[in-house]
Structure formats: structure tokens, C-alpha cells
Coordinates of C-alpha atoms in Angstrom, one line a residue:
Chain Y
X8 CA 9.2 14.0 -8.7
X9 CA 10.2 14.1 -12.1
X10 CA 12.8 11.9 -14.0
X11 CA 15.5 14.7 -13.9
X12 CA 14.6 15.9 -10.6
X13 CA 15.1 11.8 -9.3
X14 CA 18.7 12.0 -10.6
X15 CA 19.6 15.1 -9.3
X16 CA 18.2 14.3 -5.6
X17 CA 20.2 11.0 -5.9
X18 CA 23.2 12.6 -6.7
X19 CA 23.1 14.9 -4.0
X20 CA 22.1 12.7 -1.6
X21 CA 25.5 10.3 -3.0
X22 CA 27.5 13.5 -2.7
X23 CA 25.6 14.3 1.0
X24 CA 26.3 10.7 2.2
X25 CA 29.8 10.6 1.1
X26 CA 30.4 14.2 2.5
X27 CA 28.9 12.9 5.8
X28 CA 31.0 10.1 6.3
X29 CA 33.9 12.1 5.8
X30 CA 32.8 14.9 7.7
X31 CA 32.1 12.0 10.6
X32 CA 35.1 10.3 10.8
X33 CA 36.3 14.0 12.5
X34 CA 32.9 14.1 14.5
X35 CA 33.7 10.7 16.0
X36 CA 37.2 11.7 17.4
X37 CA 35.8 14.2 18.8
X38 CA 33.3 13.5 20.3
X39 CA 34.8 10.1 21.8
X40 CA 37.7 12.3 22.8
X41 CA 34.3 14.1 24.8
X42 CA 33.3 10.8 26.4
X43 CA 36.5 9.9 27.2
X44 CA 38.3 13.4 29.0
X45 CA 40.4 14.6 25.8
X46 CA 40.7 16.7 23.1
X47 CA 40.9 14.8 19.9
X48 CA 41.9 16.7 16.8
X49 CA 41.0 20.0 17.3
X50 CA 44.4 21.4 16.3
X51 CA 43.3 22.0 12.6
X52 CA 40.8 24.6 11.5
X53 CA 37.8 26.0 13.6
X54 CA 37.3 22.8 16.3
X55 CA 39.8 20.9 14.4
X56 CA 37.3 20.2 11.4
X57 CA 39.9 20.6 8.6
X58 CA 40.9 17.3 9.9
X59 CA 39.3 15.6 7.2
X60 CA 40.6 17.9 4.8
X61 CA 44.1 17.0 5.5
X62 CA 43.4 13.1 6.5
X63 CA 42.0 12.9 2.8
X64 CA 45.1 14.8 1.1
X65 CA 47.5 11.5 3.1
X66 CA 45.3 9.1 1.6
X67 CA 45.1 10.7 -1.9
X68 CA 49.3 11.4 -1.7
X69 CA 50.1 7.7 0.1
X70 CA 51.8 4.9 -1.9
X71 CA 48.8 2.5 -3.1
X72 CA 50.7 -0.2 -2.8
X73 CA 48.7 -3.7 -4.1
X74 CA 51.3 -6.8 -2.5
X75 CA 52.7 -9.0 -5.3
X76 CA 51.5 -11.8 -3.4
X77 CA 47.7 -10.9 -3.3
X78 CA 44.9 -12.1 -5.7
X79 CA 45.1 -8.5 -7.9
X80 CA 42.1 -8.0 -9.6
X81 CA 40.2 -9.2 -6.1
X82 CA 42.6 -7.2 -4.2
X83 CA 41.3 -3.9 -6.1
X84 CA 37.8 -4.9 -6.6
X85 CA 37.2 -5.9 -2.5
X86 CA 36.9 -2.0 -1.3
X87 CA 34.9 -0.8 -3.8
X88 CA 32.1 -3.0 -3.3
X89 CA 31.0 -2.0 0.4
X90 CA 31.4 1.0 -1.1
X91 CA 28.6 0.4 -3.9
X92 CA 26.0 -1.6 -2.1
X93 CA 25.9 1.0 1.1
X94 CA 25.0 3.8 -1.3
X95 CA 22.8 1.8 -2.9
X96 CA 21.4 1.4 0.3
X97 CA 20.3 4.9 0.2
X98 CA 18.1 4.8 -2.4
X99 CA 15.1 3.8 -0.1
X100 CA 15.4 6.0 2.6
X101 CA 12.7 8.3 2.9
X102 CA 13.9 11.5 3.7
X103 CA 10.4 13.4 4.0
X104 CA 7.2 12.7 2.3
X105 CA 7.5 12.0 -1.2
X106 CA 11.1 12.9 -0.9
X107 CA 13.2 9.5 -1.7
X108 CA 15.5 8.4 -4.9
X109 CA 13.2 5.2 -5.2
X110 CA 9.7 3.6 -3.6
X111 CA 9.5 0.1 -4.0
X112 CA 7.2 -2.3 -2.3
X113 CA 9.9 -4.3 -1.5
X114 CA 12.4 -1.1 -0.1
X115 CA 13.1 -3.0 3.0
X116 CA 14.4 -5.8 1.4
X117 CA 16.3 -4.2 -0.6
X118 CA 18.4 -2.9 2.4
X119 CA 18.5 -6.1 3.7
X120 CA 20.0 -7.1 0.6
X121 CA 22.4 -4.3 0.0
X122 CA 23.9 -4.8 3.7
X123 CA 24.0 -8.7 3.3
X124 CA 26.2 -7.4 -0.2
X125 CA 28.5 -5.6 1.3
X126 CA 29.8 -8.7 3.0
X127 CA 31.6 -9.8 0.1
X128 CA 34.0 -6.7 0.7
X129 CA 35.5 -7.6 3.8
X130 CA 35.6 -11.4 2.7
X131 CA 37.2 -11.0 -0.8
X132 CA 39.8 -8.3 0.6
X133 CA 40.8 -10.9 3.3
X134 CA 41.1 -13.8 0.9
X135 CA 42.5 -11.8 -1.9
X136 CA 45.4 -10.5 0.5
X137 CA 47.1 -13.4 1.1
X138 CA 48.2 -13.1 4.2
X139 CA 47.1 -14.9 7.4
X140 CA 45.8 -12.0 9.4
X141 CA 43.3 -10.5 6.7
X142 CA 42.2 -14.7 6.2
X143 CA 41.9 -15.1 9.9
X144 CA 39.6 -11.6 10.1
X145 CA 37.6 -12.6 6.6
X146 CA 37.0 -15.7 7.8
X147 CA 35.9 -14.1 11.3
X148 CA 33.8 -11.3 9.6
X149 CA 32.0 -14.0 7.6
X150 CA 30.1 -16.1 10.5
X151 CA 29.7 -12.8 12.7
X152 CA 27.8 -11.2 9.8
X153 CA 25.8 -14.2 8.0
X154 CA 24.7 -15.2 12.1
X155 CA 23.9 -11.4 12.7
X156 CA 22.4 -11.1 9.2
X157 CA 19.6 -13.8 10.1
X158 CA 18.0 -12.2 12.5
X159 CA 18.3 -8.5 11.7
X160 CA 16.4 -9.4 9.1
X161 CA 14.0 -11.1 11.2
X162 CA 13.8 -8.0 14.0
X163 CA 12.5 -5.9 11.1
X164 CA 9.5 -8.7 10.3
X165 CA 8.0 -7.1 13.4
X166 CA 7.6 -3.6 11.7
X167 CA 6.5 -5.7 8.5
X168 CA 3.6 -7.4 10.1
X169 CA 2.1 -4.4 11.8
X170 CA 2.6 -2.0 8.6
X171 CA 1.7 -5.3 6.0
X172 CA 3.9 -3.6 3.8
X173 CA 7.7 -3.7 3.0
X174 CA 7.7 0.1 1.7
X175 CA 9.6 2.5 3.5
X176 CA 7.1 5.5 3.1
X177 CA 4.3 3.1 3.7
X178 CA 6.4 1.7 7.6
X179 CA 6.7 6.1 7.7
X180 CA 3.3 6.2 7.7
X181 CA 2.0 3.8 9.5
X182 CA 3.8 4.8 12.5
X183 CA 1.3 8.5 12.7
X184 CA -0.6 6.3 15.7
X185 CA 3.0 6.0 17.8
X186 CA 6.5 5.1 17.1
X187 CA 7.5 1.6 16.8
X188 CA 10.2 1.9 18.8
X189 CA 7.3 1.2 21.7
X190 CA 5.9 -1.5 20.6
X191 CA 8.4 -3.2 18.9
X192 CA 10.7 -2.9 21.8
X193 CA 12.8 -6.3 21.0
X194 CA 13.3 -5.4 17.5
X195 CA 15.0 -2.8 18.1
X196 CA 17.3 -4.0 20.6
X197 CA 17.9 -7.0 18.3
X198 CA 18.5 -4.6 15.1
X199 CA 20.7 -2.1 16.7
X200 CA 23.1 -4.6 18.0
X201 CA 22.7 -6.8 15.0
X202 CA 23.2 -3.6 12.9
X203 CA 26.9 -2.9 14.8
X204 CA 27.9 -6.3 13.8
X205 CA 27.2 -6.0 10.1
X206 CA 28.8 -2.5 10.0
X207 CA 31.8 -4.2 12.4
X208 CA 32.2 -1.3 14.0
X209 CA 33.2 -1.9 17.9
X210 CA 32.4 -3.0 20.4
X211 CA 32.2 -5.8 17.8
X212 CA 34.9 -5.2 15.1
X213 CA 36.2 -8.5 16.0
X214 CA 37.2 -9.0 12.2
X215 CA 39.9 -6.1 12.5
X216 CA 40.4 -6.4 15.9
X217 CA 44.1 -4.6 16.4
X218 CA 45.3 -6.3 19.4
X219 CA 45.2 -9.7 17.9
X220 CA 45.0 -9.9 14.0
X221 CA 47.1 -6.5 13.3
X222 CA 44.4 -4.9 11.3
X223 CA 42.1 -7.8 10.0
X224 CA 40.5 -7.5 6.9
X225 CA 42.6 -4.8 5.5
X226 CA 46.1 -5.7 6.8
X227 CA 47.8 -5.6 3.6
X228 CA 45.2 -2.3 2.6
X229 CA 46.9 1.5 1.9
X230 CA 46.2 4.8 0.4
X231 CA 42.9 4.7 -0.9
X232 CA 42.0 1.5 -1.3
X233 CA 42.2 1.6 2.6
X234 CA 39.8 4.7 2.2
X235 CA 37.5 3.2 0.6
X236 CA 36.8 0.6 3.3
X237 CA 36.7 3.3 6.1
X238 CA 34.5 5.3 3.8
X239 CA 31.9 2.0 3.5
X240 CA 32.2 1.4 7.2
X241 CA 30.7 5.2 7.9
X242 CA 28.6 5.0 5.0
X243 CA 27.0 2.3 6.8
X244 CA 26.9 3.7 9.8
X245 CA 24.7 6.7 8.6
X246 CA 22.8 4.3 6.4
X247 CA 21.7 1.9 9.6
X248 CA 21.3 5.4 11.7
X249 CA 19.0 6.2 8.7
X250 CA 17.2 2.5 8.8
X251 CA 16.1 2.8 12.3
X252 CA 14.9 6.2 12.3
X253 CA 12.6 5.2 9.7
X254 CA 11.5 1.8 10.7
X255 CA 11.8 2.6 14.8
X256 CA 11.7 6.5 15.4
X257 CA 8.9 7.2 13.2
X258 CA 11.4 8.8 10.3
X259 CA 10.5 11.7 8.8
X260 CA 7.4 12.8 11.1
X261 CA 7.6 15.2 13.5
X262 CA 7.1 14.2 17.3
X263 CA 4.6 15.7 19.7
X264 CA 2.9 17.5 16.8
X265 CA 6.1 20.2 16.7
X266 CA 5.5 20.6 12.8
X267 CA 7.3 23.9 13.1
X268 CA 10.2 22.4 11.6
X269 CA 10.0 20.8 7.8
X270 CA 10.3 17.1 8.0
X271 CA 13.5 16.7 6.6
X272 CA 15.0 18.5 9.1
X273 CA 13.5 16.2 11.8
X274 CA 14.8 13.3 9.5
X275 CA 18.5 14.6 9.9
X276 CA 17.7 15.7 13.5
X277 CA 16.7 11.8 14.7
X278 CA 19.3 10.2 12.3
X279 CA 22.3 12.3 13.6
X280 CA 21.1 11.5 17.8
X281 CA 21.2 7.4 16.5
X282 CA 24.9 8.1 15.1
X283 CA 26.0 10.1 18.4
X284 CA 24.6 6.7 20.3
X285 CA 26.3 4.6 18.3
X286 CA 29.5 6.7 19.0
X287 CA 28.7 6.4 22.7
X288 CA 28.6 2.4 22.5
X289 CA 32.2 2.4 20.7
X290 CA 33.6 4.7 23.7
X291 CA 31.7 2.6 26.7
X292 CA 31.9 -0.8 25.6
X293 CA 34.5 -3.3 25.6
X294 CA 35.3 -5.8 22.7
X295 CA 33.9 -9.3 23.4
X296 CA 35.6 -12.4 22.8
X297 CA 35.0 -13.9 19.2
X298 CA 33.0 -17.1 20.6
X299 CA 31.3 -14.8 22.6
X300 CA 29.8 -12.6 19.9
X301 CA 28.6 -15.7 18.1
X302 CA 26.9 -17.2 21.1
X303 CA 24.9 -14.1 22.2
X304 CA 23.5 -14.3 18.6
X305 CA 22.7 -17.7 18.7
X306 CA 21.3 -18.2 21.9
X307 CA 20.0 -14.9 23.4
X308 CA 19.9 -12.6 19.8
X309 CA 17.8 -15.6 17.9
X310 CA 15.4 -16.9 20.5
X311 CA 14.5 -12.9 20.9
X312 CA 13.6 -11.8 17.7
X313 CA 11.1 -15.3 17.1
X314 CA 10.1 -14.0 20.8
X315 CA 9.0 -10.6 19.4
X316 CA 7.8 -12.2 16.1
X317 CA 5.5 -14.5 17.8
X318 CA 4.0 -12.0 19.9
X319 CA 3.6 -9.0 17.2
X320 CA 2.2 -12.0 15.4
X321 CA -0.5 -13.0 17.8
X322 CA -0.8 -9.3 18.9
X323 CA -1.4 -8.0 15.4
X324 CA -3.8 -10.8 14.6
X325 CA -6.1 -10.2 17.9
X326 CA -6.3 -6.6 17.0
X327 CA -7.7 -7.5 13.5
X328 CA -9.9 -9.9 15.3
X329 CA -11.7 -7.1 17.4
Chain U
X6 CA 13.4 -0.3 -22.9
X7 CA 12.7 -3.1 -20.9
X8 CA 13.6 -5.8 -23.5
X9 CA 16.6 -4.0 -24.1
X10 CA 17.8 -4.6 -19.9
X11 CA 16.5 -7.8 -20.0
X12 CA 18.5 -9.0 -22.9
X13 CA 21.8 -7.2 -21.2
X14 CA 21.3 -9.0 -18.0
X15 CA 20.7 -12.3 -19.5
X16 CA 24.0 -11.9 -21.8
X17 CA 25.8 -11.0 -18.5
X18 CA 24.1 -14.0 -16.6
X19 CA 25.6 -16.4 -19.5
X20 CA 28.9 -14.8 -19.7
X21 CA 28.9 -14.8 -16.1
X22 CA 27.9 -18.4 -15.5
X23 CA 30.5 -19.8 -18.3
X24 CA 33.4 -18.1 -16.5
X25 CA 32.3 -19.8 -13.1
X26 CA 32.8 -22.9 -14.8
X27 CA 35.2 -22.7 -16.6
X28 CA 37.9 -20.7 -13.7
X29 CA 40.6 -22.7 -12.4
X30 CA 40.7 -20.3 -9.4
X31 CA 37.8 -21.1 -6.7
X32 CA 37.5 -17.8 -5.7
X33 CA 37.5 -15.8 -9.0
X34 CA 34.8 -18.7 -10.1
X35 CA 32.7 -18.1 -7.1
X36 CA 32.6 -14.3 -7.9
X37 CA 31.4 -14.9 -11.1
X38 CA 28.6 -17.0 -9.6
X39 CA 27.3 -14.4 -7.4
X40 CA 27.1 -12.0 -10.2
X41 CA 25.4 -14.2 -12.3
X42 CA 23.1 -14.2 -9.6
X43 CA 22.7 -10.5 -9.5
X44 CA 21.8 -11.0 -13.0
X45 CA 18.8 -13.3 -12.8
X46 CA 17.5 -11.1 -9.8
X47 CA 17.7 -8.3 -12.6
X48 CA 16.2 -10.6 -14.9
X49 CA 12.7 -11.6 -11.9
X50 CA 12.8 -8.0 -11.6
X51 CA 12.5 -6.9 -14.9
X52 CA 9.3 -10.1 -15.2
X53 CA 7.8 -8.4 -12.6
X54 CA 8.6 -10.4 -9.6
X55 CA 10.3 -7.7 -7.4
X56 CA 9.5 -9.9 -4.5
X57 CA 11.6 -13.1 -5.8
X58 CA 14.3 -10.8 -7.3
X59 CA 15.1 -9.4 -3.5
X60 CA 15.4 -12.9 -1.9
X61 CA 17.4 -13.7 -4.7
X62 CA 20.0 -11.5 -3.6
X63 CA 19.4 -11.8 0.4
X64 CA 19.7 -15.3 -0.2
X65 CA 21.7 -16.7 -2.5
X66 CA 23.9 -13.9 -3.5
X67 CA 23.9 -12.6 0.4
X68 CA 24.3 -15.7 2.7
X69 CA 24.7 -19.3 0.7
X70 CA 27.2 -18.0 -1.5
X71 CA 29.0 -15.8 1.8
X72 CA 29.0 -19.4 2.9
X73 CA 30.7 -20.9 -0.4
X74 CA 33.3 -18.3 0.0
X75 CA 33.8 -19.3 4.1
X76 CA 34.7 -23.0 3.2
X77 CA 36.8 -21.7 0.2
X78 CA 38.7 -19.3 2.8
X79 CA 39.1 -22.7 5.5
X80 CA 40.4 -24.7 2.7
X81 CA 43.1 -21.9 1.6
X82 CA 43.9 -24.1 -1.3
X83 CA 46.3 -21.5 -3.3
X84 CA 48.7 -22.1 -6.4
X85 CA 48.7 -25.9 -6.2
X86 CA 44.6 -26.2 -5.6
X87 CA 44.6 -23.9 -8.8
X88 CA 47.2 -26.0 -10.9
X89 CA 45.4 -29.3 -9.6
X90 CA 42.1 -27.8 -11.0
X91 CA 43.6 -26.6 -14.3
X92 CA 44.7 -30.2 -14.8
X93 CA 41.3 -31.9 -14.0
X94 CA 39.7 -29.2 -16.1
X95 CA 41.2 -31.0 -19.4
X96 CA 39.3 -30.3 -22.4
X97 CA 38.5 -33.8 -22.9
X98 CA 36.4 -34.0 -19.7
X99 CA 34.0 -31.6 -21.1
X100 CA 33.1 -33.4 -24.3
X101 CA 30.4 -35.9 -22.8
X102 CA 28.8 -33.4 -20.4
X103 CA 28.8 -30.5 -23.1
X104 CA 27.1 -32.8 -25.8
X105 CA 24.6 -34.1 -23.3
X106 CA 23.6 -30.5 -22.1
X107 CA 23.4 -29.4 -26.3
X108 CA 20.9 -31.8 -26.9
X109 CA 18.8 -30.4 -23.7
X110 CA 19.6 -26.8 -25.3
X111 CA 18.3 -28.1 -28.7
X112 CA 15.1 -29.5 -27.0
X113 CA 14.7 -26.3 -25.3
X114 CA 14.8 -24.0 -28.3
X115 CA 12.2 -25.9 -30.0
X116 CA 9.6 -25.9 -26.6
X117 CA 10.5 -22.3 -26.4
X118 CA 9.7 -22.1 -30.4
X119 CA 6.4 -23.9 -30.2
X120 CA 5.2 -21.6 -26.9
X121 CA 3.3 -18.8 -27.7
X122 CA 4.2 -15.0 -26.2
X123 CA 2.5 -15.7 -22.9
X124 CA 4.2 -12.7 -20.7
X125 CA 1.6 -11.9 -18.4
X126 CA 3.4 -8.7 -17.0
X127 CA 1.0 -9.3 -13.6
X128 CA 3.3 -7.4 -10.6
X129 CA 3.5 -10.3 -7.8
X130 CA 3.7 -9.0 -5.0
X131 CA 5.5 -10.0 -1.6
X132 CA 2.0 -10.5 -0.1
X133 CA 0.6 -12.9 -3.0
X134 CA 3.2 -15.5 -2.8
X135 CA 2.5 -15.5 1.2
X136 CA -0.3 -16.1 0.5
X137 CA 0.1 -19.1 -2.1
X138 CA 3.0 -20.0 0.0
X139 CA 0.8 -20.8 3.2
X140 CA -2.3 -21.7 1.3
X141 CA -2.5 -23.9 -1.4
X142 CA 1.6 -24.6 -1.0
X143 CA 1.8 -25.4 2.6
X144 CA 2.3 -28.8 2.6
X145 CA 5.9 -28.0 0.7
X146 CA 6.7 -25.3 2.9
X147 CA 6.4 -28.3 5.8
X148 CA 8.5 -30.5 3.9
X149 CA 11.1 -27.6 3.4
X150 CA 11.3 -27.3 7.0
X151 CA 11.4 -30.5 8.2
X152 CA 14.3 -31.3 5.8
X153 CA 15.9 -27.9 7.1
X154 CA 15.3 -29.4 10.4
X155 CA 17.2 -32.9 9.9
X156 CA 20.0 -30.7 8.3
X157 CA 20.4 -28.8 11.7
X158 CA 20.1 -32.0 13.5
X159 CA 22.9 -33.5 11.2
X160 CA 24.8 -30.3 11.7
X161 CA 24.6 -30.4 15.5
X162 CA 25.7 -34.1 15.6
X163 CA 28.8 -33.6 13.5
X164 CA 30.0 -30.4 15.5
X165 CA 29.4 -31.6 18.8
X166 CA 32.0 -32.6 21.7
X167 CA 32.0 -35.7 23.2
X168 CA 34.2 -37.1 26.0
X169 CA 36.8 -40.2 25.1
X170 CA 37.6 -41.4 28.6
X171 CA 37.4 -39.7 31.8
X172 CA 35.4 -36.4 32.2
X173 CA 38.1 -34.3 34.2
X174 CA 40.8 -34.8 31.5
X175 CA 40.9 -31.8 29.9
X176 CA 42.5 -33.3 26.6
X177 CA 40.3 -35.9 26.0
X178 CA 37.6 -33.1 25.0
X179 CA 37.8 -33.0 21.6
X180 CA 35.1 -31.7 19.0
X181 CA 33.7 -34.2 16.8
X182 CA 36.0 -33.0 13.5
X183 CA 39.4 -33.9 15.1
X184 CA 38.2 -37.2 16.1
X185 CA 37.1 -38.1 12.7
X186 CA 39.7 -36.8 11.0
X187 CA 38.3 -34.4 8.5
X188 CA 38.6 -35.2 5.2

């Protein structure tokens, strides 16, 4: 692609993100209102889809009110940053061949590093605000994500090893002999629930978890500022629905040879059944207890992934071998 | 173009690193460190070490300094930490430090002067400094991990529970931090 062409496909690709997060936050309701035997907003609009229109004209209209006690300058600049790093994250997603905003050798960490970013967002608006709920969920937010940060990173060394190559249309590629989400099993059980507790979405949003800390993390948040931290929670949602299609579900290729359909189209196809799952988990699973969380990842998540890496290890060497 | 970015990323690593000393506030100092960081993984990137610049940022500016920000949020220190600082912060307790670190600056300049342009531009790539990393290097990647390893140990010791009198007392369980008595 050519330099203008690059800008133009990133931009719609921001706008498409951004438009998908907003358009999702309807699709959710709905569909847990599905799962769970009711309607969810379908009042508005054809199936209730100018939800989104009208949630975003409240936030726009609401008082944005920043608390005289709060750190100010952190207080504003907390929800923009999740905001920043997950569409940054987008850059190296490969939607179809040759069709990405950026393809570095290193595109896989620089996901890891965007997501392990976005941190600072929920940490700095909880110490910014002053107040003892949003502390008590910053503070909660910062061991659940820095343990679960350790070994999602690690669960993806798997798909490293047997591509030899952190580049995103490189893992795309090398998955043309069968989809890594057969053999590496472990890594992706070990991402997808590590990937839940970096986007603190529930069953593990223990940092804004309402019937104990009021609202966490964004207790003292309104108007837009508040929007902005919903908007980086779905934006990382699609973005870790995008990650394991690619590095799991074989990303942009088509399965059982069905190339009817242009690759893309496959891409949205795979990435759109991941969100739906991801949905499911928030509407059939309970919240677990905060020293619960961290000892699954400790002692079940960790030993796991170096399970799966030692394995993929030996495995990948004995096929050089022979 | 390039020596353009670089020298804009530098500028804002300086700035950036001046501020974190020099703010009173923990928190707003701290932020300034982690951008600084973002800078010098701008600046590894731009020398053509893509690999070091994206650890950089997993790593220092994505978990050690998420960690930095954890003990700052325990503490909660708030408007008297900040005054306390601001009075230990008095100009005169710069003077020996700054002088010392001019005369390193001065000695630096003129090593820097003396060097010749020796920018290789060579890409490294993730796999060449595994493989330097477990070749010739792997005797420091050992010590690294056994010093990583007596860290752990020393973390497990401090944070673990042990009994004080009988073992079906429920109150005599206390972890290791309340029996020492913090700081």
C-alpha cells in the first residue's frame, strides 16, 4: 500500500473500531438480555439500535464534572489513555493479506505493550480521584492485571516458537497447515481468560466491582470522561477478539478451503463469534472473589502456560530434529 | 527525517526526566518517568533496535513502573507527603549532586567529541539477541536468574504467615507485615 492509502486505511479502521464499540455496547444488552430471558433495549429504533444514538447524546449533554478534591490534570488525562494505547493496538492486526496499518517484526509485542499501557488508565484515574473506592479498585486493578499481564504474554510464546517470528502476517501464515487453536490448546485457554482480566470486563471486573467498591476505578467519573473509559473497555474487547483470531483462529484465512468469501470478510466473521463468546462468559459466569482471581493466576494460570511452553518447546525442537 | 524524530524524542526524554526529579508530587513525577521511557523506546527504535524498544515498554513502562505507582497508591501520602517533599527538595540539597553529575556531563561531551560517527544502522532483530543472549551471554542470563530467584525467595519469606502460639487460635495468624511492624 502506498503512504496515503496507509493513512486512509488507518483512519477508517480508527473510525470502524470506534464505531464498533459503540455500536457493541447496544449488541451486548441485547444479546445478554438473549441469554438471560429479556428484552434489553429494543424500545428505540429498528431492534432498539438507536440506543447508542441516544446513550451518546446523555453523555455528550451530562455535567462533566472533575471533583475539586481530585489530582486535575491526572483526573482528565486517566481516560484518554486506554483510549490511545487500545487503538494503537490496532495497528498490527492483519485484516487480510497485505491489508494492515503497520508490519513489524516485532507486531506482537507491540500489543503486548499497548495492553500492558492501558493499565496506567485505570490506575492514574483511581489515584487521581481521591476518593477511597476508586484507590481501593486502582489498587485492585493493578495486581489483577500486572499478574495476568505475565503470563498472557507468555501463552502467546507458544505461537512465537512454532511461527519463529513475532509478525502478525507472518503467525497468519504460518497457520495454512492447521489452526493453532489445536495445538496450542493451553495458550489459548490461558490468553482468553488472561485477556478478560486485562480488559476487566466480568466475570473478572473485580476493580469496579458495584456491589462492593460503588463503581471502582471511575467512581468520581461522568459525562464523557466516563465515556471514554467504557469506550477503551470495548475497544479492547474487539482488539483481544481481533488478537486471538489472528494468533488462534488462523485470522484472516478461510477454513475448509471456502474461499468464496474475501478474507476480510472471514476476518470480521471469526472476530465478531470471539466477541459473542466473550458476551456469553459475562452472562454465565459469576464474579470471583478478589484473592481468588489472583490465586488462579498464580498457581493454576502460571504453572500452565510454562506447561505449554515447555512442551511446544520440546515438541517444536523434535520436529526440527526429524 | 529520522534525525529530526530522534532529536524530538531525546528533547522530550530530558524534559521528561528533569520534571520527574524535580516534582514534589509522587505521582505526577512517576508519570513523567514512564514517559521518559516511552521516549528512549522511541529513541532504540529509531537506532534500529525494534526488539529492545518493545521490552522497553512491556517492561519498564508496562509492569515495573505499574508497580512504582501500586506502592505510591498503598502509601496514599497526599498534601502533607507533597509539602514534606517540597521541603526536602531545598535548592541547597542539589548543589553537590548537580556539580558532581556536570563534571560526568563535561567528560561525556568530550568522549562523545573524540568518537567518530560509528552508527551502524544494522536492524537487530528479536531473534539475534536470543541468540547472543543464550550463546555467548548465558552465563549472565544465569546470574540474572538466580538473583531473580533469591528475590522471590526473600519475597516469600517476608509475606508469609507464621503461627505465634497455638495453631487453633484464629488471631494469633498474622502475616509476617503486621508482626514486624512495617515501616
Amino acid at each position: 500500500m502506498s503512504e496515503g492509502m496507509t493513512i486512509l486505511f488507518a483512519i477508517s479502521v480508527m473510525l470502524a473500531a470506534v464505531g464498533g464499540a459503540a455500536v457493541l455496547t447496544w449488541f451486548e444488552r441485547r444479546l445478554l438480555g438473549l441469554w438471560q430471558d429479556r428484552y434489553g433495549p429494543n424500545r428505540l429504533g429498528p431492534a432498539g439500535i438507536l440506543q447508542v444514538v441516544a446513550d451518546m447524546l446523555k453523555l455528550l449533554t451530562k455535567h462533566d464534572w472533575t471533583p475539586p478534591f481530585a489530582d486535575r490534570w491526572v483526573f482528565i488525562f486517566a481516560p484518554t489513555a486506554i483510549v490511545v494505547a487500545m487503538l494503537l493496538g490496532f495497528a498490527v492486526v492483519p485484516f487480510g493479506p497485505g491489508l494492515h496499518i503497520i508490519d513489524v517484526n516485532i507486531g506482537l509485542l507491540f500489543f503486548i505493550g499497548m495492553t500492558s499501557l492501558a493499565v496506567y488508565s485505570v490506575l492514574l484515574g483511581g489515584l487521581a480521584s481521591n476518593n477511597k473506592y476508586a484507590l481501593l479498585g486502582g489498587l485492585r486493578s493493578a495486581a489483577q492485571m500486572v499478574s495476568y499481564e505475565v503470563f498472557m504474554g507468555l501463552s502467546l510464546m507458544g505461537v512465537v516458537m512454532l511461527t519463529g517470528s513475532f509478525s502478525m502476517q507472518d503467525i497468519v501464515e504460518a497457520q495454512r497447515g492447521g489452526w493453532f487453536c489445536v495445538s496450542q490448546f493451553l495458550g489459548l485457554f490461558v490468553f482468553v481468560i488472561a485477556a478478560i482480566a486485562e480488559s476487566h470486563r466480568l466475570p473478572f471486573d473485580l476493580p469496579e466491582a458495584e456491589h462492593e467498591l460503588t463503581a471502582g476505578f471511575h467512581t468520581e467519573y461522568s459525562g464523557m470522561k466516563f465515556a471514554m473509559f467504557m469506550l477503551g473497555e470495548y475497544l479492547g474487547l474487539i482488539l483481544v477478539s481481533c488478537m486471538i483470531t489472528t494468533l488462534f483462529f488462523g485470522g484472516w484465512l478461510a477454513p475448509f478451503g471456502m474461499t468464496w468469501l474475501p478474507p476480510i470478510v472471514w476476518f470480521s466473521i471469526k472476530t465478531f463469534l470471539i466477541i459473542c463468546f466473550f458476551v456469553l462468559l459475562r452472562a454465565a459466569i459469576p464474579r470471583p472473589r478478589y484473592d481468588q482471581l489472583m490465586s488462579l493466576g498464580w498457581k493454576v494460570m502460571l504453572p500452565l502456560t510454562l506447561l505449554n511452553l515447555v512442551v511446544t518447546g520440546a515438541v517444536a525442537l523434535w520436529m526440527q530434529g526429524a | 527525517m529520522e534525525l529530526v524524530l530522534f532529536y524530538i524524542s531525546s528533547a522530550v526524554a530530558l524534559f521528561a526526566t528533569v520534571f520527574a526529579l524535580t516534582r514534589s508530587n509522587a505521582a505526577h513525577a512517576l508519570i513523567y518517568l514512564i514517559v521518559s521511557l516511552l521516549a528512549v523506546a522511541v529513541i532504540f527504535f529509531l537506532l534500529g533496535a525494534p526488539f529492545a524498544a518493545a521490552l522497553e515498554i512491556v517492561i519498564y513502562a508496562g509492569a515495573i513502573m505499574v508497580l512504582f505507582v501500586f506502592v505510591i497508591m498503598m502509601l496514599n501520602l497526599g498534601e502533607e507527603g507533597e509539602e514534606r517533599e517540597r521541603q526536602r527538595m531545598h535548592p541547597a540539597v542539589w548543589i553537590g549532586p548537580a556539580l558532581l553529575s556536570a563534571i560526568l556531563l563535561v567528560e561525556m561531551i568530550i568522549v562523545l567529541s573524540k568518537m567518530s560517527d560509528q552508527q551502524t544502522g544494522a536492524l537487530i532483530t528479536a531473534k539475534q539477541v536470543g541468540i547472543s543472549l543464550f550463546g555467548p551471554y548465558v552465563l549472565a542470563v544465569e546470574i540474572a536468574s538466580m538473583l531473580l530467584l533469591a528475590g522471590l525467595v526473600g519475597a516469600y519469606h517476608v509475606g508469609r504467615r507464621f503461627r505465634l502460639s497455638e495453631p487453633d487460635d484464629q488471631s494469633a495468624v498474622v502475616s509476617g507485615d503486621d508482626k514486624q511492624g512495617g515501616d
